[in-house]
Amino acid sequence: MLVLLRFPFAFLNESISFGHFNCYIQKRWKKPVNSAQTRLENRARDLQFDKLVRQIKKLKLILRLHELMSQRRASHTSVQLVSRWSNVVGLNVGVGSFIQKHPRIFEVYTHPVKRNLCCRYSQEMLGLIAEEAMVIRESEMAAVQRLKKLLMMSRTGRLNAHALWLVRTEFGLPDDFRASIINKYPETFRLVLPDSVELVDQDDSLPAAEVEKWRESEYKEKWLSEYETRYAFPIQIPTGFKIEKGYREKLKTWQRLPYLKPYNPSEANCIRTSGGIERFEKRAVGILHEFLSLTVDNMVDIERLSHFRRDFNMTANLRELLLKHPGIFYISTKGNSLTVFLREKYAKAFGGAELVTIWQ
């Protein structure tokens, strides 16, 4: 005590304020950060969705390599040249080991003249690529209906052509959809400067959302009341989800909350009255649900989805909104970006047969 009293009070106060013991107390009593990023990291993970994302990422990488190899004039592609494309396609492992790991996709051979090591795609993989292109051509009318519904959800009846190009694979549109779809159906679509697609055929009868089919089956097959099913969404609580006190009551109240349907964009105004904001957020959930239902695989990259926020009049933070409803959507963080799934569409696939891939 005598030694401590010899020090100036200012230095004593400084040592107490910034000592190791007090720093530990400050960290201990510091309020934890509650943000979308922390909730994304601490949420219940679904390993099946994450595994599927890794497989899809690998498939996209393989298709990107095929696209680069198809653009070459030469009939052969050396393994050395493919190794230079690693950064372009996002390949993190050695090209040699990647090719050897997938013998059903790649065939390695020695060039008869140059005597260097070359690779090509197997006939099985080329057949699958050709089959996919044929399915896209045969499903042209289905793609036209999807595009028409997307434009009907827009508040102006227009969508950015580049945003549509980014999600062309998800909606089954060909790469040249401007020429093969837009220009082919001038009575339905037209290009508007500077770079937008507009719906010409404005139907007075609004289409029914995909969730309406589920509500009708719930009403008829399970004998539920219209009050319970009229505005409800299929909810599947993920495994490992911590159900807090009062969660089920809040969810039941939210299921009964009325909202404007996705195909009523002109009436979507955020009225700041009792229940106005909640109804506006539920409308955004309805739009996201319909958007994912229209995609071929019921999944989309969140970054690409954000290109449609303004057109669909969704002012809410997409990641916050998706995390708020884990029983409807699932966000996977695997890969270089965030991928959102419509959980209900994968219930039977994950609960029953396993997904079979060519590279396994």
GROMACS .gro file of C-alpha atoms in nm:
model
  360
    1MET     CA    1   0.000   0.000   0.000
    2LEU     CA    2   0.284   0.245   0.081
    3VAL     CA    3   0.442   0.175  -0.256
    4LEU     CA    4   0.115   0.237  -0.440
    5LEU     CA    5   0.054   0.561  -0.255
    6ARG     CA    6   0.385   0.700  -0.382
    7PHE     CA    7   0.256   0.693  -0.744
    8PRO     CA    8   0.059   0.989  -0.881
    9PHE     CA    9  -0.316   0.942  -0.876
   10ALA     CA   10  -0.342   1.001  -1.252
   11PHE     CA   11  -0.108   0.711  -1.326
   12LEU     CA   12  -0.289   0.496  -1.072
   13ASN     CA   13  -0.624   0.564  -1.236
   14GLU     CA   14  -0.478   0.490  -1.581
   15SER     CA   15  -0.337   0.157  -1.464
   16ILE     CA   16  -0.669   0.055  -1.313
   17SER     CA   17  -0.872   0.157  -1.621
   18PHE     CA   18  -0.656  -0.023  -1.871
   19GLY     CA   19  -0.523  -0.315  -1.670
   20HIS     CA   20  -0.558  -0.674  -1.787
   21PHE     CA   21  -0.813  -0.751  -1.518
   22ASN     CA   22  -1.040  -0.461  -1.612
   23CYS     CA   23  -1.008  -0.538  -1.985
   24TYR     CA   24  -1.131  -0.890  -1.907
   25ILE     CA   25  -1.428  -0.748  -1.715
   26GLN     CA   26  -1.516  -0.516  -2.004
   27LYS     CA   27  -1.509  -0.804  -2.254
   28ARG     CA   28  -1.708  -1.024  -2.021
   29TRP     CA   29  -1.990  -0.774  -1.978
   30LYS     CA   30  -1.981  -0.648  -2.337
   31LYS     CA   31  -2.318  -0.688  -2.509
   32PRO     CA   32  -2.300  -0.954  -2.783
   33VAL     CA   33  -2.337  -0.832  -3.140
   34ASN     CA   34  -2.670  -0.932  -3.294
   35SER     CA   35  -2.646  -0.882  -3.669
   36ALA     CA   36  -2.743  -1.071  -3.983
   37GLN     CA   37  -2.387  -1.202  -4.012
   38THR     CA   38  -2.379  -1.341  -3.657
   39ARG     CA   39  -2.723  -1.499  -3.698
   40LEU     CA   40  -2.608  -1.649  -4.026
   41GLU     CA   41  -2.305  -1.804  -3.857
   42ASN     CA   42  -2.490  -1.927  -3.546
   43ARG     CA   43  -2.801  -2.069  -3.713
   44ALA     CA   44  -2.881  -2.439  -3.744
   45ARG     CA   45  -2.689  -2.578  -4.042
   46ASP     CA   46  -2.838  -2.824  -4.289
   47LEU     CA   47  -2.558  -3.048  -4.415
   48GLN     CA   48  -2.765  -3.185  -4.703
   49PHE     CA   49  -2.816  -2.842  -4.855
   50ASP     CA   50  -2.448  -2.757  -4.805
   51LYS     CA   51  -2.345  -3.081  -4.973
   52LEU     CA   52  -2.572  -3.005  -5.266
   53VAL     CA   53  -2.418  -2.658  -5.306
   54ARG     CA   54  -2.068  -2.809  -5.322
   55GLN     CA   55  -2.182  -3.050  -5.591
   56ILE     CA   56  -2.349  -2.774  -5.793
   57LYS     CA   57  -2.037  -2.560  -5.765
   58LYS     CA   58  -1.831  -2.846  -5.901
   59LEU     CA   59  -2.076  -2.900  -6.186
   60LYS     CA   60  -2.066  -2.530  -6.281
   61LEU     CA   61  -1.687  -2.547  -6.286
   62ILE     CA   62  -1.698  -2.849  -6.518
   63LEU     CA   63  -1.946  -2.678  -6.751
   64ARG     CA   64  -1.733  -2.363  -6.756
   65LEU     CA   65  -1.430  -2.570  -6.862
   66HIS     CA   66  -1.639  -2.727  -7.137
   67GLU     CA   67  -1.742  -2.380  -7.256
   68LEU     CA   68  -1.378  -2.268  -7.279
   69MET     CA   69  -1.272  -2.587  -7.456
   70SER     CA   70  -1.561  -2.555  -7.705
   71GLN     CA   71  -1.451  -2.204  -7.804
   72ARG     CA   72  -1.114  -2.328  -7.927
   73ARG     CA   73  -1.057  -2.384  -8.296
   74ALA     CA   74  -0.818  -2.669  -8.237
   75SER     CA   75  -0.964  -3.017  -8.199
   76HIS     CA   76  -0.751  -3.091  -7.894
   77THR     CA   77  -0.682  -2.921  -7.560
   78SER     CA   78  -0.361  -2.981  -7.371
   79VAL     CA   79  -0.360  -3.032  -6.996
   80GLN     CA   80  -0.104  -2.752  -6.972
   81LEU     CA   81  -0.350  -2.510  -7.134
   82VAL     CA   82  -0.630  -2.619  -6.903
   83SER     CA   83  -0.407  -2.546  -6.605
   84ARG     CA   84  -0.388  -2.182  -6.719
   85TRP     CA   85  -0.766  -2.158  -6.689
   86SER     CA   86  -0.764  -2.246  -6.318
   87ASN     CA   87  -0.807  -1.886  -6.204
   88VAL     CA   88  -1.071  -1.819  -6.469
   89VAL     CA   89  -1.302  -2.101  -6.359
   90GLY     CA   90  -1.210  -2.082  -5.989
   91LEU     CA   91  -1.028  -2.414  -5.960
   92ASN     CA   92  -0.841  -2.430  -5.628
   93VAL     CA   93  -0.671  -2.768  -5.678
   94GLY     CA   94  -0.425  -2.894  -5.936
   95VAL     CA   95  -0.569  -2.961  -6.281
   96GLY     CA   96  -0.405  -3.301  -6.305
   97SER     CA   97  -0.555  -3.429  -5.982
   98PHE     CA   98  -0.895  -3.276  -6.067
   99ILE     CA   99  -0.906  -3.454  -6.405
  100GLN     CA  100  -0.791  -3.787  -6.260
  101LYS     CA  101  -1.053  -3.760  -5.986
  102HIS     CA  102  -1.334  -3.757  -6.246
  103PRO     CA  103  -1.263  -4.030  -6.502
  104ARG     CA  104  -1.629  -4.045  -6.610
  105ILE     CA  105  -1.612  -3.683  -6.725
  106PHE     CA  106  -1.258  -3.639  -6.864
  107GLU     CA  107  -1.053  -3.862  -7.094
  108VAL     CA  108  -0.674  -3.815  -7.092
  109TYR     CA  109  -0.474  -3.916  -7.399
  110THR     CA  110  -0.144  -3.844  -7.572
  111HIS     CA  111  -0.159  -3.638  -7.890
  112PRO     CA  112  -0.047  -3.855  -8.184
  113VAL     CA  113   0.167  -3.580  -8.343
  114LYS     CA  114   0.273  -3.337  -8.070
  115ARG     CA  115   0.307  -3.617  -7.813
  116ASN     CA  116   0.183  -3.392  -7.531
  117LEU     CA  117  -0.079  -3.482  -7.273
  118CYS     CA  118  -0.431  -3.373  -7.375
  119CYS     CA  119  -0.781  -3.410  -7.231
  120ARG     CA  120  -1.134  -3.417  -7.366
  121TYR     CA  121  -1.483  -3.476  -7.235
  122SER     CA  122  -1.619  -3.827  -7.229
  123GLN     CA  123  -1.905  -3.928  -7.456
  124GLU     CA  124  -2.126  -3.979  -7.149
  125MET     CA  125  -2.074  -3.620  -7.034
  126LEU     CA  126  -2.116  -3.480  -7.386
  127GLY     CA  127  -2.442  -3.672  -7.413
  128LEU     CA  128  -2.570  -3.516  -7.090
  129ILE     CA  129  -2.475  -3.166  -7.208
  130ALA     CA  130  -2.654  -3.223  -7.539
  131GLU     CA  131  -2.957  -3.361  -7.355
  132GLU     CA  132  -2.972  -3.051  -7.136
  133ALA     CA  133  -2.963  -2.826  -7.443
  134MET     CA  134  -3.246  -3.030  -7.600
  135VAL     CA  135  -3.457  -3.004  -7.282
  136ILE     CA  136  -3.411  -2.625  -7.281
  137ARG     CA  137  -3.530  -2.606  -7.642
  138GLU     CA  138  -3.829  -2.830  -7.578
  139SER     CA  139  -3.925  -2.632  -7.264
  140GLU     CA  140  -3.943  -2.302  -7.447
  141MET     CA  141  -4.309  -2.236  -7.370
  142ALA     CA  142  -4.254  -2.310  -7.000
  143ALA     CA  143  -3.968  -2.058  -6.999
  144VAL     CA  144  -4.195  -1.803  -7.171
  145GLN     CA  145  -4.456  -1.848  -6.895
  146ARG     CA  146  -4.192  -1.807  -6.624
  147LEU     CA  147  -4.065  -1.488  -6.782
  148LYS     CA  148  -4.418  -1.358  -6.820
  149LYS     CA  149  -4.492  -1.420  -6.452
  150LEU     CA  150  -4.170  -1.246  -6.349
  151LEU     CA  151  -4.269  -0.938  -6.546
  152MET     CA  152  -4.618  -0.946  -6.394
  153MET     CA  153  -4.463  -0.934  -6.046
  154SER     CA  154  -4.269  -0.620  -6.138
  155ARG     CA  155  -4.428  -0.292  -6.031
  156THR     CA  156  -4.367  -0.140  -6.377
  157GLY     CA  157  -4.405  -0.449  -6.593
  158ARG     CA  158  -4.035  -0.422  -6.682
  159LEU     CA  159  -3.719  -0.602  -6.576
  160ASN     CA  160  -3.355  -0.533  -6.648
  161ALA     CA  161  -3.232  -0.756  -6.930
  162HIS     CA  162  -2.891  -0.803  -6.769
  163ALA     CA  163  -3.053  -0.916  -6.443
  164LEU     CA  164  -3.254  -1.172  -6.643
  165TRP     CA  165  -2.937  -1.286  -6.816
  166LEU     CA  166  -2.775  -1.351  -6.478
  167VAL     CA  167  -3.060  -1.588  -6.377
  168ARG     CA  168  -3.114  -1.741  -6.722
  169THR     CA  169  -2.997  -2.085  -6.607
  170GLU     CA  170  -3.222  -2.081  -6.300
  171PHE     CA  171  -3.529  -2.006  -6.515
  172GLY     CA  172  -3.444  -2.235  -6.805
  173LEU     CA  173  -3.379  -1.950  -7.049
  174PRO     CA  174  -3.126  -2.001  -7.330
  175ASP     CA  175  -2.813  -1.788  -7.341
  176ASP     CA  176  -2.949  -1.603  -7.646
  177PHE     CA  177  -3.294  -1.547  -7.494
  178ARG     CA  178  -3.312  -1.195  -7.638
  179ALA     CA  179  -3.320  -1.336  -7.990
  180SER     CA  180  -3.477  -1.677  -7.926
  181ILE     CA  181  -3.744  -1.565  -7.675
  182ILE     CA  182  -3.794  -1.187  -7.670
  183ASN     CA  183  -3.781  -1.127  -8.046
  184LYS     CA  184  -3.965  -1.450  -8.122
  185TYR     CA  185  -4.273  -1.345  -7.923
  186PRO     CA  186  -4.325  -0.973  -8.005
  187GLU     CA  187  -4.690  -0.997  -7.905
  188THR     CA  188  -4.582  -1.077  -7.548
  189PHE     CA  189  -4.239  -0.915  -7.492
  190ARG     CA  190  -4.041  -0.625  -7.626
  191LEU     CA  191  -3.702  -0.469  -7.558
  192VAL     CA  192  -3.710  -0.114  -7.421
  193LEU     CA  193  -3.413   0.118  -7.419
  194PRO     CA  194  -3.168   0.132  -7.258
  195ASP     CA  195  -3.172  -0.235  -7.154
  196SER     CA  196  -3.508  -0.358  -7.025
  197VAL     CA  197  -3.765  -0.623  -7.112
  198GLU     CA  198  -4.128  -0.513  -7.101
  199LEU     CA  199  -4.447  -0.715  -7.094
  200VAL     CA  200  -4.674  -0.623  -7.386
  201ASP     CA  201  -4.961  -0.861  -7.317
  202GLN     CA  202  -5.112  -0.728  -6.993
  203ASP     CA  203  -5.362  -0.994  -6.882
  204ASP     CA  204  -5.651  -0.875  -6.668
  205SER     CA  205  -5.667  -1.213  -6.494
  206LEU     CA  206  -5.379  -1.244  -6.249
  207PRO     CA  207  -5.217  -1.587  -6.219
  208ALA     CA  208  -5.229  -1.781  -5.896
  209ALA     CA  209  -4.909  -1.815  -5.698
  210GLU     CA  210  -4.751  -2.158  -5.660
  211VAL     CA  211  -4.822  -2.158  -5.287
  212GLU     CA  212  -5.195  -2.146  -5.366
  213LYS     CA  213  -5.177  -2.509  -5.480
  214TRP     CA  214  -5.043  -2.611  -5.140
  215ARG     CA  215  -5.310  -2.409  -4.961
  216GLU     CA  216  -5.583  -2.575  -5.165
  217SER     CA  217  -5.456  -2.923  -5.078
  218GLU     CA  218  -5.429  -2.831  -4.710
  219TYR     CA  219  -5.786  -2.700  -4.716
  220LYS     CA  220  -5.934  -3.001  -4.898
  221GLU     CA  221  -5.724  -3.295  -4.781
  222LYS     CA  222  -5.660  -3.199  -4.419
  223TRP     CA  223  -5.995  -3.028  -4.363
  224LEU     CA  224  -5.835  -2.713  -4.229
  225SER     CA  225  -6.038  -2.394  -4.209
  226GLU     CA  226  -6.000  -2.121  -4.467
  227TYR     CA  227  -5.900  -1.883  -4.189
  228GLU     CA  228  -5.597  -2.101  -4.113
  229THR     CA  229  -5.485  -2.161  -4.472
  230ARG     CA  230  -5.578  -1.851  -4.671
  231TYR     CA  231  -5.248  -1.669  -4.611
  232ALA     CA  232  -5.035  -1.956  -4.479
  233PHE     CA  233  -4.700  -2.085  -4.609
  234PRO     CA  234  -4.560  -2.438  -4.572
  235ILE     CA  235  -4.327  -2.436  -4.273
  236GLN     CA  236  -4.063  -2.702  -4.206
  237ILE     CA  237  -3.868  -2.644  -3.886
  238PRO     CA  238  -3.505  -2.741  -3.955
  239THR     CA  239  -3.327  -3.003  -3.747
  240GLY     CA  240  -3.142  -2.849  -3.455
  241PHE     CA  241  -3.348  -2.529  -3.458
  242LYS     CA  242  -3.392  -2.391  -3.108
  243ILE     CA  243  -3.760  -2.314  -3.053
  244GLU     CA  244  -3.783  -2.030  -2.804
  245LYS     CA  245  -4.076  -1.961  -2.576
  246GLY     CA  246  -4.367  -1.806  -2.763
  247TYR     CA  247  -4.224  -1.890  -3.107
  248ARG     CA  248  -4.511  -2.116  -3.211
  249GLU     CA  249  -4.772  -1.857  -3.111
  250LYS     CA  250  -4.593  -1.584  -3.309
  251LEU     CA  251  -4.563  -1.816  -3.608
  252LYS     CA  252  -4.933  -1.901  -3.593
  253THR     CA  253  -5.023  -1.533  -3.582
  254TRP     CA  254  -4.793  -1.461  -3.876
  255GLN     CA  255  -4.950  -1.742  -4.081
  256ARG     CA  256  -5.293  -1.578  -4.043
  257LEU     CA  257  -5.166  -1.229  -4.129
  258PRO     CA  258  -5.319  -1.101  -4.457
  259TYR     CA  259  -5.088  -0.963  -4.723
  260LEU     CA  260  -5.093  -0.844  -5.084
  261LYS     CA  261  -5.030  -1.130  -5.328
  262PRO     CA  262  -4.717  -1.122  -5.551
  263TYR     CA  263  -4.913  -1.042  -5.867
  264ASN     CA  264  -5.060  -0.719  -5.727
  265PRO     CA  265  -4.754  -0.492  -5.762
  266SER     CA  266  -4.947  -0.169  -5.817
  267GLU     CA  267  -5.113  -0.194  -5.474
  268ALA     CA  268  -4.792  -0.268  -5.282
  269ASN     CA  269  -4.748   0.042  -5.068
  270CYS     CA  270  -4.590   0.029  -4.725
  271ILE     CA  271  -4.861   0.183  -4.505
  272ARG     CA  272  -4.713   0.263  -4.168
  273THR     CA  273  -5.018   0.173  -3.965
  274SER     CA  274  -5.095  -0.108  -3.726
  275GLY     CA  275  -4.973  -0.424  -3.899
  276GLY     CA  276  -4.869  -0.236  -4.215
  277ILE     CA  277  -4.498  -0.310  -4.200
  278GLU     CA  278  -4.556  -0.675  -4.105
  279ARG     CA  279  -4.793  -0.717  -4.400
  280PHE     CA  280  -4.542  -0.552  -4.631
  281GLU     CA  281  -4.269  -0.790  -4.512
  282LYS     CA  282  -4.501  -1.087  -4.561
  283ARG     CA  283  -4.564  -0.971  -4.915
  284ALA     CA  284  -4.186  -0.974  -4.968
  285VAL     CA  285  -4.180  -1.333  -4.837
  286GLY     CA  286  -4.455  -1.416  -5.087
  287ILE     CA  287  -4.252  -1.267  -5.372
  288LEU     CA  288  -3.938  -1.457  -5.270
  289HIS     CA  289  -4.141  -1.778  -5.239
  290GLU     CA  290  -4.293  -1.730  -5.585
  291PHE     CA  291  -3.957  -1.632  -5.737
  292LEU     CA  292  -3.791  -1.949  -5.607
  293SER     CA  293  -4.093  -2.160  -5.707
  294LEU     CA  294  -4.057  -2.041  -6.067
  295THR     CA  295  -3.690  -2.143  -6.087
  296VAL     CA  296  -3.603  -2.484  -6.224
  297ASP     CA  297  -3.416  -2.603  -5.914
  298ASN     CA  298  -3.593  -2.383  -5.655
  299MET     CA  299  -3.267  -2.210  -5.564
  300VAL     CA  300  -3.084  -1.892  -5.658
  301ASP     CA  301  -2.779  -1.688  -5.564
  302ILE     CA  302  -2.874  -1.410  -5.321
  303GLU     CA  303  -2.650  -1.163  -5.502
  304ARG     CA  304  -2.839  -1.224  -5.826
  305LEU     CA  305  -3.169  -1.207  -5.643
  306SER     CA  306  -3.083  -0.861  -5.513
  307HIS     CA  307  -3.095  -0.725  -5.871
  308PHE     CA  308  -3.476  -0.756  -5.858
  309ARG     CA  309  -3.536  -0.573  -5.528
  310ARG     CA  310  -3.631  -0.240  -5.679
  311ASP     CA  311  -3.846  -0.389  -5.956
  312PHE     CA  312  -4.038  -0.603  -5.706
  313ASN     CA  313  -4.066  -0.314  -5.458
  314MET     CA  314  -3.889  -0.503  -5.178
  315THR     CA  315  -3.728  -0.247  -4.947
  316ALA     CA  316  -3.650  -0.501  -4.675
  317ASN     CA  317  -3.300  -0.640  -4.629
  318LEU     CA  318  -3.309  -0.973  -4.816
  319ARG     CA  319  -3.064  -1.157  -4.593
  320GLU     CA  320  -3.241  -1.037  -4.279
  321LEU     CA  321  -3.578  -1.143  -4.422
  322LEU     CA  322  -3.456  -1.488  -4.527
  323LEU     CA  323  -3.296  -1.553  -4.188
  324LYS     CA  324  -3.619  -1.447  -4.020
  325HIS     CA  325  -3.804  -1.741  -4.181
  326PRO     CA  326  -3.580  -2.052  -4.152
  327GLY     CA  327  -3.882  -2.280  -4.192
  328ILE     CA  328  -3.939  -2.150  -4.548
  329PHE     CA  329  -3.589  -2.068  -4.674
  330TYR     CA  330  -3.238  -2.198  -4.617
  331ILE     CA  331  -2.920  -2.001  -4.686
  332SER     CA  332  -2.605  -2.196  -4.763
  333THR     CA  333  -2.269  -2.026  -4.718
  334LYS     CA  334  -2.072  -2.288  -4.909
  335GLY     CA  335  -1.891  -2.163  -5.215
  336ASN     CA  336  -1.800  -1.806  -5.302
  337SER     CA  337  -2.151  -1.667  -5.249
  338LEU     CA  338  -2.472  -1.721  -5.053
  339THR     CA  339  -2.733  -1.953  -5.204
  340VAL     CA  340  -3.096  -1.955  -5.091
  341PHE     CA  341  -3.318  -2.264  -5.123
  342LEU     CA  342  -3.692  -2.310  -5.099
  343ARG     CA  343  -3.695  -2.567  -4.823
  344GLU     CA  344  -4.032  -2.733  -4.900
  345LYS     CA  345  -3.925  -2.842  -5.251
  346TYR     CA  346  -3.638  -3.052  -5.114
  347ALA     CA  347  -3.824  -3.227  -4.832
  348LYS     CA  348  -3.896  -3.544  -5.033
  349ALA     CA  349  -3.557  -3.545  -5.208
  350PHE     CA  350  -3.364  -3.531  -4.881
  351GLY     CA  351  -3.605  -3.753  -4.693
  352GLY     CA  352  -3.606  -4.032  -4.950
  353ALA     CA  353  -3.378  -4.107  -5.243
  354GLU     CA  354  -3.026  -3.969  -5.249
  355LEU     CA  355  -2.911  -3.728  -5.518
  356VAL     CA  356  -2.695  -3.909  -5.772
  357THR     CA  357  -2.421  -3.720  -5.954
  358ILE     CA  358  -2.203  -3.829  -6.241
  359TRP     CA  359  -1.876  -3.743  -6.069
  360GLN     CA  360  -1.935  -3.975  -5.773
   0.00000   0.00000   0.00000
